[in-house]
PDB file of C-alpha atoms in Angstrom:
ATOM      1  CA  UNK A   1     -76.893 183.633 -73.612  1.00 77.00           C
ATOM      2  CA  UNK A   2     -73.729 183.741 -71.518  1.00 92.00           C
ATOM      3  CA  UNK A   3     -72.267 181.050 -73.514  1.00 93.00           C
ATOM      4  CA  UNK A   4     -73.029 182.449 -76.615  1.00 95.00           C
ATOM      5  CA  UNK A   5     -71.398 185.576 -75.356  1.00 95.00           C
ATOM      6  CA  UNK A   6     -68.261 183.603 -74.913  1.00 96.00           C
ATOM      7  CA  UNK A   7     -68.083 181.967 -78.045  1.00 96.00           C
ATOM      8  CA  UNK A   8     -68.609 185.287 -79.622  1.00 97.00           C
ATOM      9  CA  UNK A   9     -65.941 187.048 -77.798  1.00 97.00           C
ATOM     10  CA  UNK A  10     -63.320 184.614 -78.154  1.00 97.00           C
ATOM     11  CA  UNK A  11     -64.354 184.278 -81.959  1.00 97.00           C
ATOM     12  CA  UNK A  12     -64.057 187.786 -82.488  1.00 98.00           C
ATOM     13  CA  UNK A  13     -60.612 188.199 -80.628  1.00 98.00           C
ATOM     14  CA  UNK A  14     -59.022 185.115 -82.616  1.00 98.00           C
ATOM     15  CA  UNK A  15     -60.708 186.543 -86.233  1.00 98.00           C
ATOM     16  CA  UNK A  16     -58.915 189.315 -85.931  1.00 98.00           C
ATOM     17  CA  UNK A  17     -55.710 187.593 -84.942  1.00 98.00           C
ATOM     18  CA  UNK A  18     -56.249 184.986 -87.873  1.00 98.00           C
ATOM     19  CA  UNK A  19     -56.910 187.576 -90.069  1.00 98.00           C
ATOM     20  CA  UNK A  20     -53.844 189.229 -89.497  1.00 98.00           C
ATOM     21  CA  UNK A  21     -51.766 186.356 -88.879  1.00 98.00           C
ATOM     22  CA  UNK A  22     -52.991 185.054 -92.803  1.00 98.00           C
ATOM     23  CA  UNK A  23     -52.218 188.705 -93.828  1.00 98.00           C
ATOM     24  CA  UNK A  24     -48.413 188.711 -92.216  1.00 98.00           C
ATOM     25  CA  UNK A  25     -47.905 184.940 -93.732  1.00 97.00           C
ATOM     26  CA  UNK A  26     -49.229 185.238 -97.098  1.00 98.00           C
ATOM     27  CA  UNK A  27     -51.955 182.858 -96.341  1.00 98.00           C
ATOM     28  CA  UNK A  28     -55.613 182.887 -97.764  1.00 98.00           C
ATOM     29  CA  UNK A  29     -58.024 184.496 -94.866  1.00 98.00           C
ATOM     30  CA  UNK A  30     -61.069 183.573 -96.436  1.00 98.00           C
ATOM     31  CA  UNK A  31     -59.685 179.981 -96.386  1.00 98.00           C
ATOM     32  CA  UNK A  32     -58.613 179.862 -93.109  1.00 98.00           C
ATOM     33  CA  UNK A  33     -62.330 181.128 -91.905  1.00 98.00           C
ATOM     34  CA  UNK A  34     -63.545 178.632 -93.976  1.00 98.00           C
ATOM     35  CA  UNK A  35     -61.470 175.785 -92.217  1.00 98.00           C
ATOM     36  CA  UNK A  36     -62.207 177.408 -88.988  1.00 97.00           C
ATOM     37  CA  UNK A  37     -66.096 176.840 -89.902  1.00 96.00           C
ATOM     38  CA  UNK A  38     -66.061 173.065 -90.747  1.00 98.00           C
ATOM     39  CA  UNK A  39     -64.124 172.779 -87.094  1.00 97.00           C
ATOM     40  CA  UNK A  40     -67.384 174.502 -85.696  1.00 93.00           C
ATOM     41  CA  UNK A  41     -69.937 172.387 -87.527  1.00 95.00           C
ATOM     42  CA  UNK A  42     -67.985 168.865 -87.146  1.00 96.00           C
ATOM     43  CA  UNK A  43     -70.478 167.968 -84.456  1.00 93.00           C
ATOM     44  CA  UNK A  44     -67.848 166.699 -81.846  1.00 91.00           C
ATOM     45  CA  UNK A  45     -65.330 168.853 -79.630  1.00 86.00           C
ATOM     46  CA  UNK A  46     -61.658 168.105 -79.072  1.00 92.00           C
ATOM     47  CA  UNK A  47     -58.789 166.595 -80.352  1.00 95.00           C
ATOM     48  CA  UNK A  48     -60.629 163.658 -82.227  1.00 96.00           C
ATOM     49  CA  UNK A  49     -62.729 166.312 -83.614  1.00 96.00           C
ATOM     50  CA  UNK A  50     -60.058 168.392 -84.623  1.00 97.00           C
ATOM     51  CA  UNK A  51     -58.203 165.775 -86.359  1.00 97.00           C
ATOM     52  CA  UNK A  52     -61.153 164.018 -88.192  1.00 98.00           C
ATOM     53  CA  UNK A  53     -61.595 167.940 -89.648  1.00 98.00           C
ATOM     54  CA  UNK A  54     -58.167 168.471 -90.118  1.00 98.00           C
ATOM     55  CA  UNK A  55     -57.746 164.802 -92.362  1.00 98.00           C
ATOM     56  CA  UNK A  56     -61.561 165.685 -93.800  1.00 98.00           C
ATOM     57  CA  UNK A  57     -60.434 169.091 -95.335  1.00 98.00           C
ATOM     58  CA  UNK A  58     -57.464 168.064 -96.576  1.00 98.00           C
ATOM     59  CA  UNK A  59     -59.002 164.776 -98.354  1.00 98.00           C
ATOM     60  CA  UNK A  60     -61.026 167.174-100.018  1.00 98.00           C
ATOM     61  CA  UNK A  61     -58.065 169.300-101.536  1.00 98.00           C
ATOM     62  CA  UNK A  62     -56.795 166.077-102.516  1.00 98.00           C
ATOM     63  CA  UNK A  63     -59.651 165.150-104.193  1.00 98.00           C
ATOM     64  CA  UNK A  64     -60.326 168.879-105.520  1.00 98.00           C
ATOM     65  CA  UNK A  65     -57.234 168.325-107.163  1.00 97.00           C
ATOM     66  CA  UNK A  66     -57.876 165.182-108.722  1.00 97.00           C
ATOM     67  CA  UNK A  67     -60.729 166.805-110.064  1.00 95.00           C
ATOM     68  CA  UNK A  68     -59.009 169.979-111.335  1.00 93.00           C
ATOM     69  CA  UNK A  69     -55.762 167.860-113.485  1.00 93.00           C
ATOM     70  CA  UNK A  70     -58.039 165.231-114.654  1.00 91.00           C
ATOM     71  CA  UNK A  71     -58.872 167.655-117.432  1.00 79.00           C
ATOM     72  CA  UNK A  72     -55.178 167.417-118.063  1.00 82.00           C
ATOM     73  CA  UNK A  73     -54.992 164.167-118.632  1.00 82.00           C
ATOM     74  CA  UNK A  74     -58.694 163.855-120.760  1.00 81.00           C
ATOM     75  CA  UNK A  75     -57.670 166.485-123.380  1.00 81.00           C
ATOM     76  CA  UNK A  76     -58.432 164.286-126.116  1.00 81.00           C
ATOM     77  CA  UNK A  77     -61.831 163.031-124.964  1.00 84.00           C
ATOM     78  CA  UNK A  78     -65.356 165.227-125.420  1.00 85.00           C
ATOM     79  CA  UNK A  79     -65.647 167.829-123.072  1.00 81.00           C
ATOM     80  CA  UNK A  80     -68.949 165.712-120.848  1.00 85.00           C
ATOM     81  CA  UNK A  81     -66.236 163.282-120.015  1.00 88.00           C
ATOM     82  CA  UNK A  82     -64.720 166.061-116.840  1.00 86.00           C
ATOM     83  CA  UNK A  83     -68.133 166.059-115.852  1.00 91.00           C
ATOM     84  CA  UNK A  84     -68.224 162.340-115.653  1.00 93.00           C
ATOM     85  CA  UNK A  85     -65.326 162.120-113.448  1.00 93.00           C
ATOM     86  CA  UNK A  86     -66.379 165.068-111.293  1.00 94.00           C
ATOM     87  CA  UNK A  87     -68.977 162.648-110.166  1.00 96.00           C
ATOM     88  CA  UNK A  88     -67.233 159.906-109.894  1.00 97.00           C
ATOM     89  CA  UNK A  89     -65.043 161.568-107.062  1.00 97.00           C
ATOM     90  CA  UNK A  90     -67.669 162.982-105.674  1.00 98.00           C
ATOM     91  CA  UNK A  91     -69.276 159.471-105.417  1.00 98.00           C
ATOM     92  CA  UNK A  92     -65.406 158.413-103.954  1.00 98.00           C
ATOM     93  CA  UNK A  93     -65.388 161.555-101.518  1.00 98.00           C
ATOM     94  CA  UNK A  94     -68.545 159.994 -99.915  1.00 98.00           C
ATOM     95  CA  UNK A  95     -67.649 156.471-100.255  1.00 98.00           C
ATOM     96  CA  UNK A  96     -64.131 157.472 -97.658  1.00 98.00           C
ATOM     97  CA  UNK A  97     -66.394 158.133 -94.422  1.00 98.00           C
ATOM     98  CA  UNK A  98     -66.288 154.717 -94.393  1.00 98.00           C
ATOM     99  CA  UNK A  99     -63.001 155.456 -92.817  1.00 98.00           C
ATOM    100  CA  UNK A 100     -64.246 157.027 -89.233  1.00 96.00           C
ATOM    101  CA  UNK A 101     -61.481 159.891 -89.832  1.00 97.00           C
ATOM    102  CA  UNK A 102     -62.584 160.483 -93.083  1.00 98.00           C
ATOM    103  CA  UNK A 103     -66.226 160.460 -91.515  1.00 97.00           C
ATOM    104  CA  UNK A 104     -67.053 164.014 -92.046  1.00 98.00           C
ATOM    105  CA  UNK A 105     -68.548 164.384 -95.829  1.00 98.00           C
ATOM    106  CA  UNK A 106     -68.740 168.335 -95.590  1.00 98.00           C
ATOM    107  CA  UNK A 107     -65.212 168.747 -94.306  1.00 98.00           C
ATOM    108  CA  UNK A 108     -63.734 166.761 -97.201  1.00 98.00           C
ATOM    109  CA  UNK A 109     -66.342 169.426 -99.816  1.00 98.00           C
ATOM    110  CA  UNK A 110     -65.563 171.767 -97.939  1.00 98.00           C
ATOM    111  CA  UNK A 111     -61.482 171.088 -98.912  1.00 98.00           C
ATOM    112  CA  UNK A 112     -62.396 170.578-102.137  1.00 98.00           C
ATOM    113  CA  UNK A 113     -64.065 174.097-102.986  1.00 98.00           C
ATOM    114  CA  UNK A 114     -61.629 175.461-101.390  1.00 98.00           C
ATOM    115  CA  UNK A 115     -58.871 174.244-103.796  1.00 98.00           C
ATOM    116  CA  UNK A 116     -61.063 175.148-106.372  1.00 97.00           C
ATOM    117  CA  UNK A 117     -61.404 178.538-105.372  1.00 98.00           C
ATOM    118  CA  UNK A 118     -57.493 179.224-104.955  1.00 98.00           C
ATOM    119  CA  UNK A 119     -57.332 178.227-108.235  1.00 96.00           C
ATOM    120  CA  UNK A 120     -55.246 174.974-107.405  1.00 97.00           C
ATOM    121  CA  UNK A 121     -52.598 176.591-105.169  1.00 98.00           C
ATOM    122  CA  UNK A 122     -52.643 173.435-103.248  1.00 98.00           C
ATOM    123  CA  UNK A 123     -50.108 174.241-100.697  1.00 98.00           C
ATOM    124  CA  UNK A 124     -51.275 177.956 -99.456  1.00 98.00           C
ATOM    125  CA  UNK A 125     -55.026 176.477 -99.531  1.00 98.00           C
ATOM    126  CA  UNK A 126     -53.891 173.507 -97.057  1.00 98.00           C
ATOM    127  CA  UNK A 127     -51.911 175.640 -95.255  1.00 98.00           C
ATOM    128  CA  UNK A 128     -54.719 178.297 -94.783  1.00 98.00           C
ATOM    129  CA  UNK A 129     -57.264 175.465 -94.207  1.00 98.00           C
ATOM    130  CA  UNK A 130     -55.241 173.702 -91.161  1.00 98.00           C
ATOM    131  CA  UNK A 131     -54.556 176.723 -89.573  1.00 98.00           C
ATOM    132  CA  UNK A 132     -58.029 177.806 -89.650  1.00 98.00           C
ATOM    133  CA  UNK A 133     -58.914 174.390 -88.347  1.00 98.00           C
ATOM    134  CA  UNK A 134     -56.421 175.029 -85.274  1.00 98.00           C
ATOM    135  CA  UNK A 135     -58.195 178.857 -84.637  1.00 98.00           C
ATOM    136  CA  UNK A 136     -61.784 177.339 -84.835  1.00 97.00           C
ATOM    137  CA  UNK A 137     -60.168 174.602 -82.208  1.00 97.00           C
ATOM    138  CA  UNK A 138     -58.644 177.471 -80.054  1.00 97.00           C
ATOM    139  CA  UNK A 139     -61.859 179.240 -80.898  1.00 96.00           C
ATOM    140  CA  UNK A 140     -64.181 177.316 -79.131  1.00 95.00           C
ATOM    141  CA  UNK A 141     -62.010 175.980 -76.413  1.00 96.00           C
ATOM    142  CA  UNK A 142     -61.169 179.641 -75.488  1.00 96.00           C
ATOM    143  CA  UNK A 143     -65.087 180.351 -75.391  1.00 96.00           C
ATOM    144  CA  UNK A 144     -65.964 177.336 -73.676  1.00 94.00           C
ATOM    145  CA  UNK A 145     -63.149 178.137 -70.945  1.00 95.00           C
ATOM    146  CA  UNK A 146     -64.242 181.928 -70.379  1.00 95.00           C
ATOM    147  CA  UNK A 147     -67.715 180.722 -69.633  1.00 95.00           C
ATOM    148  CA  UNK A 148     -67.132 177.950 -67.668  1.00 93.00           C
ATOM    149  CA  UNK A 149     -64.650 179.653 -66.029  1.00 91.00           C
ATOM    150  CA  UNK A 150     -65.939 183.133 -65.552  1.00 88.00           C
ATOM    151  CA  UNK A 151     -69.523 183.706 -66.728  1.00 79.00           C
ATOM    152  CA  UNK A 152     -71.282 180.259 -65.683  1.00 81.00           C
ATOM    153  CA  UNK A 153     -74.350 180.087 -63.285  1.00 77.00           C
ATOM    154  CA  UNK A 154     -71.871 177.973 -61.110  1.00 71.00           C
ATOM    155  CA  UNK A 155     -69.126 180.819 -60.264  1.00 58.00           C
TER     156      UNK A 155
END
């Protein structure tokens, strides 16, 4: 319980800075909190962890662009043909974890419907996403510090 009152409190202080840091920047706050979750759920801590997110989510926008211009350049073929090619880089979004930093599958969706949602603007969604990968990094270290530090059975 005491370390999920650490993680909480630290969450809750940096939220509220991200949100107003996204706010004072221009940048997309549900975006951020969403690049702030994959950091959470990527299964390991630290600075590999943070990096494999950090390459995962932005893969994704890549991709989530691919996805979105394709249609630009398929004009002229029936409309089932998008849908086609949305699963072919879907198929290719999996098919990259063969790369270990492109390991994490729901970092690189989560990129990509995150570009979709923002409607393309791929630079604000990237930058929204990496910064909210660097508060869910600060996020838990920052939790995992206050516990260990103050709130631990050990002090």
């Amino acid at each position: 319980m005491k370390l999920l009152f650490s993680l909480s409190l630290t969450t809750a202080i940096l939220s509220g800075i991200w949100a107003w840091v996204a706010d004072s920047l221009g940048l997309i706050g549900w975006a951020g909190f969403l690049g702030c979750t994959a950091y959470f759920a990527y299964p390991k801590d630290g600075l590999k962890g943070l990096g494999i997110t950090a390459l995962t989510v932005s893969s994704g926008v890549v991709w989530g662009l691919v996805i979105l211009h394709s249609g630009d350049y398929l004009q002229h073929l029936p409309h089932f043909v998008g849908y086609f090619v949305t699963g072919i880089v879907a198929f290719l979004m999996c098919m990259q974890a063969k790369k270990q930093w492109l390991s994490y599958i729901p970092g690189t969706f989560v990129g990509t419907c995150t570009i979709f949602a923002a409607e393309g603007a791929w630079l604000v969604t990237i930058q929204s996403l990496l910064i909210g990968v660097l508060f869910g990094f600060a996020m838990k270290k920052s939790g995992l510090w206050l516990f260990k530090k103050y709130l631990s059975d050990k002090n």
